CSV table of C-alpha atoms and ligand atoms in Angstrom, one decimal:
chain,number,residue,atom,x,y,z
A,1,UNK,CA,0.0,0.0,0.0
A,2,UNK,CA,1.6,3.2,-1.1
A,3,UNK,CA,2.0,6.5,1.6
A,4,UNK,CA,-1.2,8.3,0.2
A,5,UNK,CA,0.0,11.8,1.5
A,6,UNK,CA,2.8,13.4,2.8
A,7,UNK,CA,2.8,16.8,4.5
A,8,UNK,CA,6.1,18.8,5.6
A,9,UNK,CA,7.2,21.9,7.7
A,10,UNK,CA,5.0,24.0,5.7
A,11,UNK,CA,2.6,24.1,8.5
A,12,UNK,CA,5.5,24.1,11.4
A,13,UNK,CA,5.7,26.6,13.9
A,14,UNK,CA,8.4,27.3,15.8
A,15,UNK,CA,10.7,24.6,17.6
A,16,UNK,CA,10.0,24.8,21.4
A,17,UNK,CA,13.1,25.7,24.0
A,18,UNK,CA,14.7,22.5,25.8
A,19,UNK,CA,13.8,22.6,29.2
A,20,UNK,CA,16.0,21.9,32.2
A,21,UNK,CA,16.6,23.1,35.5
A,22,UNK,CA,19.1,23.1,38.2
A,23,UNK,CA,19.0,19.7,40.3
A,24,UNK,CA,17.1,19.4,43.8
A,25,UNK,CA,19.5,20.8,46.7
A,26,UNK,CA,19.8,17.2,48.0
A,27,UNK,CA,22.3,16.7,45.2
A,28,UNK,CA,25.7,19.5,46.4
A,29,UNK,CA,28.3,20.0,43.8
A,30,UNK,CA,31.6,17.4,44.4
A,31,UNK,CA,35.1,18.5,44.0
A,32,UNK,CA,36.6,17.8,40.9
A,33,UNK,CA,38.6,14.4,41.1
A,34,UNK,CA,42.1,14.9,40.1
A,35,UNK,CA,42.7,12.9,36.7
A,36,UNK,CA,45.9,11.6,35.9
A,37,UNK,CA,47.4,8.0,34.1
A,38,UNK,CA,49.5,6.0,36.9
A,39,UNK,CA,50.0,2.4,37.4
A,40,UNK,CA,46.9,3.0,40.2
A,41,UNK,CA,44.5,3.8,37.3
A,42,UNK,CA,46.4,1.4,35.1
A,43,UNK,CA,45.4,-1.3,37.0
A,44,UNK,CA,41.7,-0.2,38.3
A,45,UNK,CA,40.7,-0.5,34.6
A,46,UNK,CA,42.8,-3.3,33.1
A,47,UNK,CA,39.3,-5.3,32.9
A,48,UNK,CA,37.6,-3.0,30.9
A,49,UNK,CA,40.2,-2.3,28.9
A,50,UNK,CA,40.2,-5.9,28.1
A,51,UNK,CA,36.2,-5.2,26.8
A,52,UNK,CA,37.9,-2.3,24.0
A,53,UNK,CA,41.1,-3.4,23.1
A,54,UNK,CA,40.0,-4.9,19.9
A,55,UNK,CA,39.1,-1.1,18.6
A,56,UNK,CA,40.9,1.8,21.4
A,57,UNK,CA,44.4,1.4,21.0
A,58,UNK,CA,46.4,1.0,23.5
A,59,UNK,CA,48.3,4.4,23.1
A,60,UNK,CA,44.7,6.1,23.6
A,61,UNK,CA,43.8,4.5,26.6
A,62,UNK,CA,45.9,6.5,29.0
A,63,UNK,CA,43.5,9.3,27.9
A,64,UNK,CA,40.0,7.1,28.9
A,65,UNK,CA,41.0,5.2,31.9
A,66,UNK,CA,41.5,8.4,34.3
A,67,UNK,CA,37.5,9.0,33.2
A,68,UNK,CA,36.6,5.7,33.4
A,69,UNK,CA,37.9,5.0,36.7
A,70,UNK,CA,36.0,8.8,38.3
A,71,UNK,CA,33.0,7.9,36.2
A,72,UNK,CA,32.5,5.1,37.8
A,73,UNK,CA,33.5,5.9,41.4
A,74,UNK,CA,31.4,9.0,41.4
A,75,UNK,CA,28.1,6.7,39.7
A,76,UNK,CA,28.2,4.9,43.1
A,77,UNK,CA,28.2,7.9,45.1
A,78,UNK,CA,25.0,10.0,43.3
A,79,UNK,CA,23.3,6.5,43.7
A,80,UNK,CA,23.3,7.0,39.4
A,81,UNK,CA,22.7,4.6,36.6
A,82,UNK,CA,24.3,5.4,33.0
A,83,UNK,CA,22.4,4.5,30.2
A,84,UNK,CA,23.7,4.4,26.6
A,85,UNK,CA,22.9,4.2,23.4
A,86,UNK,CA,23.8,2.0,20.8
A,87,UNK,CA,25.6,5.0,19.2
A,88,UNK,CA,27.8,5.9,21.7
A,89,UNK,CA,31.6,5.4,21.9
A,90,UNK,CA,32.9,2.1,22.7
A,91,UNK,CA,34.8,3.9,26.0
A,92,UNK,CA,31.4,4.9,26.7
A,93,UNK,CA,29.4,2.0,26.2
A,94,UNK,CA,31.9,-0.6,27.4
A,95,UNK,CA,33.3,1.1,30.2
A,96,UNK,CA,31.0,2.9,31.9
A,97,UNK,CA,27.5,2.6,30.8
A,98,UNK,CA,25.4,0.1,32.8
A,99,UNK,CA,22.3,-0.5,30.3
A,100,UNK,CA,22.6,-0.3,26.5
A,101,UNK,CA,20.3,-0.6,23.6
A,102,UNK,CA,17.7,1.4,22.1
A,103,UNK,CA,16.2,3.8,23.3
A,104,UNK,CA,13.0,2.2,24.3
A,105,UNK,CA,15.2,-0.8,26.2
A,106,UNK,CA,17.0,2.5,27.8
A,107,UNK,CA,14.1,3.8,29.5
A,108,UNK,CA,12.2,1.0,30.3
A,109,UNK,CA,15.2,-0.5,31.8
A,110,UNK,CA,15.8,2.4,34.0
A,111,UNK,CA,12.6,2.2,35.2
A,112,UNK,CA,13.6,-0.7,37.0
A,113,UNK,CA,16.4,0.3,38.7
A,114,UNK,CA,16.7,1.5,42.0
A,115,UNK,CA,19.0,4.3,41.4
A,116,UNK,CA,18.2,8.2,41.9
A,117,UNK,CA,19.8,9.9,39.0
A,118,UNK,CA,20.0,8.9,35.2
A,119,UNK,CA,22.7,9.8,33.6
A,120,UNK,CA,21.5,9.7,29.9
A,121,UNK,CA,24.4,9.3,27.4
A,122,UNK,CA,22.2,9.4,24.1
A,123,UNK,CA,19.9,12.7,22.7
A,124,UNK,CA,17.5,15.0,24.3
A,125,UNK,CA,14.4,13.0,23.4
A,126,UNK,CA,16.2,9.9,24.7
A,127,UNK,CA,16.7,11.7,28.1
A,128,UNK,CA,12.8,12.9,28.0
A,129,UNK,CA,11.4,9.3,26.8
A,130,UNK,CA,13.5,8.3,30.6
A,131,UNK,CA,11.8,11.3,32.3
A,132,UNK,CA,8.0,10.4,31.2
A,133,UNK,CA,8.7,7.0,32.4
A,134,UNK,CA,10.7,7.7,35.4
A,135,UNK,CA,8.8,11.2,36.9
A,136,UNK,CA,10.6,10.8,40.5
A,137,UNK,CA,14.3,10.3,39.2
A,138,UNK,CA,16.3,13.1,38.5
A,139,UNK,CA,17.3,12.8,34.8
A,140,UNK,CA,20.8,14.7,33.7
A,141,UNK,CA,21.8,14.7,29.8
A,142,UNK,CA,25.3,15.4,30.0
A,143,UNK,CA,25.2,17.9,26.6
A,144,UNK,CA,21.7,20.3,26.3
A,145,UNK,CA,22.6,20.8,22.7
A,146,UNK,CA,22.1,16.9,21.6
A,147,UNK,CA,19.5,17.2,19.4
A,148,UNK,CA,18.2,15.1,16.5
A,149,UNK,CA,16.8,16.4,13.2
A,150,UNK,CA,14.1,13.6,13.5
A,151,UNK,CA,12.6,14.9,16.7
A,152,UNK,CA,13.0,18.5,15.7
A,153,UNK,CA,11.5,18.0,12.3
A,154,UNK,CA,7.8,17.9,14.2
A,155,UNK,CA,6.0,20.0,17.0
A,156,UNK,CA,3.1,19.4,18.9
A,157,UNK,CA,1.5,22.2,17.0
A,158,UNK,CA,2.2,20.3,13.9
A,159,UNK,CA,0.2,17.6,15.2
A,160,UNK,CA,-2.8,19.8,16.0
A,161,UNK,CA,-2.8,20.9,12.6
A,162,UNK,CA,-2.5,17.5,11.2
A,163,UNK,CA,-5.6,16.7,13.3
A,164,UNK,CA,-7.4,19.2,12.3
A,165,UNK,CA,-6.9,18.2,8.7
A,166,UNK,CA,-8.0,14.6,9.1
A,167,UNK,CA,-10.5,14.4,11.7
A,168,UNK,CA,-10.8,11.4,13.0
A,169,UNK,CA,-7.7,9.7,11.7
A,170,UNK,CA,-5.5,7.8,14.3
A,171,UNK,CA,-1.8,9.0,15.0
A,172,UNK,CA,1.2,6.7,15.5
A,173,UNK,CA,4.3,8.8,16.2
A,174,UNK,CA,7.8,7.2,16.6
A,175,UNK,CA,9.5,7.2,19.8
A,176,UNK,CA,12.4,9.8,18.5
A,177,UNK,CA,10.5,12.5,19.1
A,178,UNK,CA,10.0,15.1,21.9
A,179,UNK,CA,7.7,14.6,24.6
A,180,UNK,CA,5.5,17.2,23.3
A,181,UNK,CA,4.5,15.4,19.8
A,182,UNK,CA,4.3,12.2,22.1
A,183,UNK,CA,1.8,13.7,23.9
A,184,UNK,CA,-0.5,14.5,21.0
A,185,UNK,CA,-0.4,11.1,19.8
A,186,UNK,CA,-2.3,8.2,20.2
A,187,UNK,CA,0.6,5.6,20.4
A,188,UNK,CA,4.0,5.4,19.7
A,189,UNK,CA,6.2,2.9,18.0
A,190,UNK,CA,9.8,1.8,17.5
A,191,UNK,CA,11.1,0.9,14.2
A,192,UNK,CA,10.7,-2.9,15.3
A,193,UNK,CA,7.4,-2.7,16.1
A,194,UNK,CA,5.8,0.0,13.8
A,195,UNK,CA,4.2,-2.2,11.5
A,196,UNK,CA,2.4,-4.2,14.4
A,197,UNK,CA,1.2,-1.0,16.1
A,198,UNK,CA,-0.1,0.8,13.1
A,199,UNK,CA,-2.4,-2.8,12.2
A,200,UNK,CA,-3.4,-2.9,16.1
A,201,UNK,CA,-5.2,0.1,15.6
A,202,UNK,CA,-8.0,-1.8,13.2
A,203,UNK,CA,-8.1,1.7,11.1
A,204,UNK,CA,-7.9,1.8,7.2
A,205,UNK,CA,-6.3,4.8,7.8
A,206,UNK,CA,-3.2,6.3,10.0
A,207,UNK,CA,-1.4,9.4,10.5
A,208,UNK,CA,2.4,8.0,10.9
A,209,UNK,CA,4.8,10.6,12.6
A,210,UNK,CA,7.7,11.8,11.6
A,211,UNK,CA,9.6,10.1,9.5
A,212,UNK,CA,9.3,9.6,5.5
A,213,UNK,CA,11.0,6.5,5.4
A,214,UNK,CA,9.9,4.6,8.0
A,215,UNK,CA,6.7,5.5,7.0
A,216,UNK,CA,7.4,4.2,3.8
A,217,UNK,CA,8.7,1.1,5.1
A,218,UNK,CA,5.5,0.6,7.1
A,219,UNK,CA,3.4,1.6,4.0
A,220,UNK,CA,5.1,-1.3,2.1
A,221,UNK,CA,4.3,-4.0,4.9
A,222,UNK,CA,1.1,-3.4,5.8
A,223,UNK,CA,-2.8,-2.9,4.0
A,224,UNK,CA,-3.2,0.4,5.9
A,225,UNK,CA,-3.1,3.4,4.3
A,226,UNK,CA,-0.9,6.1,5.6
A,227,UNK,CA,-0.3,9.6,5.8
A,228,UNK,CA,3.3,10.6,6.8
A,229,UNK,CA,5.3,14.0,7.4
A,230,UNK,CA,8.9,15.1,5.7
A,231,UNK,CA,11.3,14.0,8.7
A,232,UNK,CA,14.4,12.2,8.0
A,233,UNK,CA,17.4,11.2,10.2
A,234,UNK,CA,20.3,12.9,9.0
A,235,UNK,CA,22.5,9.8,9.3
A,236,UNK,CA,20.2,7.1,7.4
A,237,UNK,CA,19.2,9.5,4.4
A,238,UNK,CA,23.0,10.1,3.5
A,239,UNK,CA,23.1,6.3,2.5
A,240,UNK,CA,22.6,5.0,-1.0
A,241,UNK,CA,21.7,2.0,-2.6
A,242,UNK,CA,24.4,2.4,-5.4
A,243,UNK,CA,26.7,1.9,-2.8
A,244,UNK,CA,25.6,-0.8,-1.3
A,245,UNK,CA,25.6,-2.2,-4.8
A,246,UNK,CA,28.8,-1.7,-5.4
A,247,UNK,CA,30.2,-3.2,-2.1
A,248,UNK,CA,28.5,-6.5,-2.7
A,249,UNK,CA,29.3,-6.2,-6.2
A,250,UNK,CA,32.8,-6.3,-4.9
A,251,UNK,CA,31.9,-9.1,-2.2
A,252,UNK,CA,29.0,-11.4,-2.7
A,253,UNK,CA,29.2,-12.9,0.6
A,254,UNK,CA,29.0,-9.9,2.1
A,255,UNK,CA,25.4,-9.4,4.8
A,256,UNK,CA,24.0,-5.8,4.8
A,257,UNK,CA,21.6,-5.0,7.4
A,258,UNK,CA,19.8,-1.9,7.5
A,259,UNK,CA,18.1,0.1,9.3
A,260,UNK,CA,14.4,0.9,8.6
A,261,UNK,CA,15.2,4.5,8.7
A,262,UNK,CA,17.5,4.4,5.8
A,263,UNK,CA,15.8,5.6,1.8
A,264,UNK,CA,13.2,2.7,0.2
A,265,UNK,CA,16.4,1.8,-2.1
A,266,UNK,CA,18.4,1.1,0.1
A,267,UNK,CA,16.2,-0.8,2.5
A,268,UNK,CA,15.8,-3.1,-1.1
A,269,UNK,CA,19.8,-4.0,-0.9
A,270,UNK,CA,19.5,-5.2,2.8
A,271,UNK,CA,19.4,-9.0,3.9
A,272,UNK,CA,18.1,-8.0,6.9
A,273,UNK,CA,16.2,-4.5,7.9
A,274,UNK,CA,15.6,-4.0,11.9
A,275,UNK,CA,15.7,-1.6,15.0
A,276,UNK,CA,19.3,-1.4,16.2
A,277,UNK,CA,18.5,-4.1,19.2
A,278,UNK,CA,17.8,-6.4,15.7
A,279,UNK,CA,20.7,-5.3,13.7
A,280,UNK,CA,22.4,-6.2,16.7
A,281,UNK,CA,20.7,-9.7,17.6
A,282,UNK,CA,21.0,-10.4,14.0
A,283,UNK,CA,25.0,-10.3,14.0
A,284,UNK,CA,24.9,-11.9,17.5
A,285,UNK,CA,23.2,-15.0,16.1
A,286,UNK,CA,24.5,-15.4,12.6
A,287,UNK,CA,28.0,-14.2,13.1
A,288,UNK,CA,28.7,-13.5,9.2
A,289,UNK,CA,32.0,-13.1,8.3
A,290,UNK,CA,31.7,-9.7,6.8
A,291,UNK,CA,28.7,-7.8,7.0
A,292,UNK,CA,27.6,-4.1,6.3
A,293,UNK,CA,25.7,-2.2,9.5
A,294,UNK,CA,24.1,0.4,7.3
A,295,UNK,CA,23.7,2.9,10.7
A,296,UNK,CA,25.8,5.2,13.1
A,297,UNK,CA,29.2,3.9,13.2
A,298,UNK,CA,29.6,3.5,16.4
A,299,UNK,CA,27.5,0.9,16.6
A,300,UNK,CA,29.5,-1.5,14.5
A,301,UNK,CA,32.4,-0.1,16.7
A,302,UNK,CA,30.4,-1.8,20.0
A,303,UNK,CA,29.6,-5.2,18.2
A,304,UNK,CA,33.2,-5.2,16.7
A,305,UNK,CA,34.5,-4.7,20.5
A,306,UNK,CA,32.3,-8.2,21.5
A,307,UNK,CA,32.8,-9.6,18.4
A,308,UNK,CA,36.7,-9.7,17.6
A,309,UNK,CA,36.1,-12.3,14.8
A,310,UNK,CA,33.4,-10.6,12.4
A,311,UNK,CA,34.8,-7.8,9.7
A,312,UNK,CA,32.7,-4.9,9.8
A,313,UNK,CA,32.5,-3.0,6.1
A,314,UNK,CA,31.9,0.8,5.5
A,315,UNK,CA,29.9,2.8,4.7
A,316,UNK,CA,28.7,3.9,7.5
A,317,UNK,CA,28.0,7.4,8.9
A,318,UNK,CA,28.4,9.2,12.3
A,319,UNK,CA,25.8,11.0,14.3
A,320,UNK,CA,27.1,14.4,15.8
A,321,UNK,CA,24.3,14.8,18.1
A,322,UNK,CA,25.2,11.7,19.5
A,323,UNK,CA,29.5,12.5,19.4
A,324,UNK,CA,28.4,15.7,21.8
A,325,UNK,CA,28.5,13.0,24.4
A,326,UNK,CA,32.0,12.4,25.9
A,327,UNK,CA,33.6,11.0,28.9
A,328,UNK,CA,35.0,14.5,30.2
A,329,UNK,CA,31.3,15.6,29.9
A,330,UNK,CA,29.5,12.5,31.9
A,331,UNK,CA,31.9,13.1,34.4
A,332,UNK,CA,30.6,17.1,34.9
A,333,UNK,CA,27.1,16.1,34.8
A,334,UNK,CA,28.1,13.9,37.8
A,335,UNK,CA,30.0,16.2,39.7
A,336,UNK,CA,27.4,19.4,39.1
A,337,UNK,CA,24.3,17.3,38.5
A,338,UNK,CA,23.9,19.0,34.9
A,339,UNK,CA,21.6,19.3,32.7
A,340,UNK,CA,18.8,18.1,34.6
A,341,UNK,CA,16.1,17.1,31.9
A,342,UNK,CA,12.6,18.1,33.0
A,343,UNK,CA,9.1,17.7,31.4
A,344,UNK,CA,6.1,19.6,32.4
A,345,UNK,CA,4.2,16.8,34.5
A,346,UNK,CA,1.1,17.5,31.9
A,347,UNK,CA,2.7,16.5,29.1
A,348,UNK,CA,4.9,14.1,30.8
A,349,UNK,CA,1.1,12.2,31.7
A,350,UNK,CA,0.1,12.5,28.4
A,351,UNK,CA,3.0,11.0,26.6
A,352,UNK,CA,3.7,8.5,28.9
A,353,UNK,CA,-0.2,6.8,27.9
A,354,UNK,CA,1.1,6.7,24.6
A,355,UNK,CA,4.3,4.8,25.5
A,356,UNK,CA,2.7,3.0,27.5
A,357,UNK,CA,-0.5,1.8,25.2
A,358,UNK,CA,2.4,1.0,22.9
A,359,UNK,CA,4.3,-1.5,25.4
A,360,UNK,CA,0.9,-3.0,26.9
A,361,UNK,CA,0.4,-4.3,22.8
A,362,UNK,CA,0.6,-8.1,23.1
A,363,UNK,CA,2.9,-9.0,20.5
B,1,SF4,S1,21.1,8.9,14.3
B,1,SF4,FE1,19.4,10.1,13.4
B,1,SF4,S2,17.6,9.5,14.6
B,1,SF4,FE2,19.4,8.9,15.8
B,1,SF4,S3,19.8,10.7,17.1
B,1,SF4,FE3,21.1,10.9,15.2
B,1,SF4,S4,19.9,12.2,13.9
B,1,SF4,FE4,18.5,11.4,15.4
């Protein structure tokens, strides 16, 4: 079933200010640990070293460890939990994360922990998504500027608009967006699990928020008829298929695994198209000897790091809203308790239904 419309920015207003605020006074500023590469530090992280070697060399790691070892000292002491996304740096998802995946996984793994402060080492819609589900933790995003040009493609007044022009019609809005456009929106979905949400609803039609391709993708897998908006990642558009065809032209063997974000044509080269918890299961189970993760680099980076014997191929492309998180800059949020991420509790209410209609779906 083809995308029957697609509407754009024409009707946007503006982009809404990202809201934080200083944390509660329970939480004083720490000194500044002293960092500096001795045999000490050389020895507190020689076992996760041992989880990076395979892609930091060695001469770098003088540079990490002094971090890592802070980082994860200081995580104890703030009672804090470090969630990080697939996309982030192999020093920062090896070393001192404590929950990776997606961004979903993030938050609804957080939710179970007993910790008081999230330390959110992904994008400011990643950091909101843990706020709406976690109201009473205090939720810090170590870089205020990490955006994403999905999220910020779409406002909630965009979706009032698009209400307004299809009365009636239900919307599914992807989870990579702010908590504002959740809140407007029926449900949400993930890239793994749009297809099964949008056919849940048991409408012939379905508003499908915000990105083109996804859309698409859904559009092509499923009888309902959709109606998407001009969002694009900035990362997955850049790909092409004539690349693609011309690496397996060059290796037959070769897997490519993509991720539903990426164009239609490209999604038509893949062996395999999934979320990037799929990509990653996918790789995990089959082990291919080379393979293609059409996504953030980083990614292949933190796959490469577990799996030492499978050759990871370019292309691939990196995220900078994603490289604004660094090791120097988790260990300020922890010692100021900055930026806190905060959603007015309306919204939060609002958005979290539509999260949460989305994970009660049987599947
Ligand atoms: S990779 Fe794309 S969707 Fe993910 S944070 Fe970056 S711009 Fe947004």
């Amino acid at each position: 079933m083809p995308i029957i419309e697609t509407l754009g920015p024409e009707v946007r207003s503006p982009l809404p200010v990202r809201q934080s605020r200083r944390a509660p006074s329970r939480f004083p500023i720490l000194p500044m640990p002293k960092l500096e590469w001795n045999t000490e530090v050389e020895r507190d992280t020689a076992h996760l070293y041992e989880r990076v070697k395979n892609v930091i060399p060695s001469v770098e790691w003088p540079f990490f460890a002094p971090y890592v070892r802070e980082i994860n000292r200081l995580k104890k002491e703030r009672n804090a939990v470090i969630l990080a996304h697939n996309y982030q740096t192999p020093e920062i998802y090896n070393c001192v994360a404590d929950v990776v995946g997606d961004s979903l996984q993030l938050a609804r793994e957080a939710a179970k922990a007993k910790a008081d402060v999230i330390v959110q080492c992904g994008v400011h819609f990643m950091a909101e998504t843990s706020k709406i589900l976690n109201p009473d933790k205090v939720v810090l995003i170590p870089d205020l500027k990490a955006g994403c040009s999905l999220a910020e493609s779409i406002t909630g007044e965009d979706v009032r608009l698009l209400r307004e022009r299809f009365p009636g019609v239900p919307v599914v809005t992807y989870v990579n967006t702010s908590a504002e456009v959740k809140a407007e929106s029926d449900i949400c979905c993930t890239s793994a699990n749009a297809v099964q949400v949008v056919e849940s609803l048991g409408a012939d039609k379905v508003i499908f928020l915000p990105d083109q391709y996804l859309a698409s993708y859904v559009a092509r897998n499923s009888k309902v008829k959709i109606i998407a908006w001009k969002g694009s990642c900035e990362v997955h558009e850049r790909f092409t298929g004539e690349e693609l065809r011309r690496v397996r032209e060059s290796d037959p063997s070769v897997q490519i695994i993509a991720h539903p974000e990426c164009p239609p044509d490209v999604i038509e080269e893949a062996d395999y198209t999934g979320s990037t918890s799929g990509m990653i299961d996918f790789v995990r189970q089959r082990q291919p000897k080379r393979v293609v993760m059409v996504t953030e680099c980083s990614m292949a980076d933190n796959v490469s790091a577990e799996l030492p014997n499978v050759e990871f191929v370019r292309p691939c492309n990196l995220c900078p809203h994603m490289k604004r998180i660094t090791l120097p800059k988790i260990l300020d949020s922890l010692v100021y308790m900055q930026e806190e991420v905060w959603v007015d509790p309306t919204i939060a209410a609002k958005a979290r239904r539509a999260v949460e209609r989305m994970v009660n779906l049987k599947s």
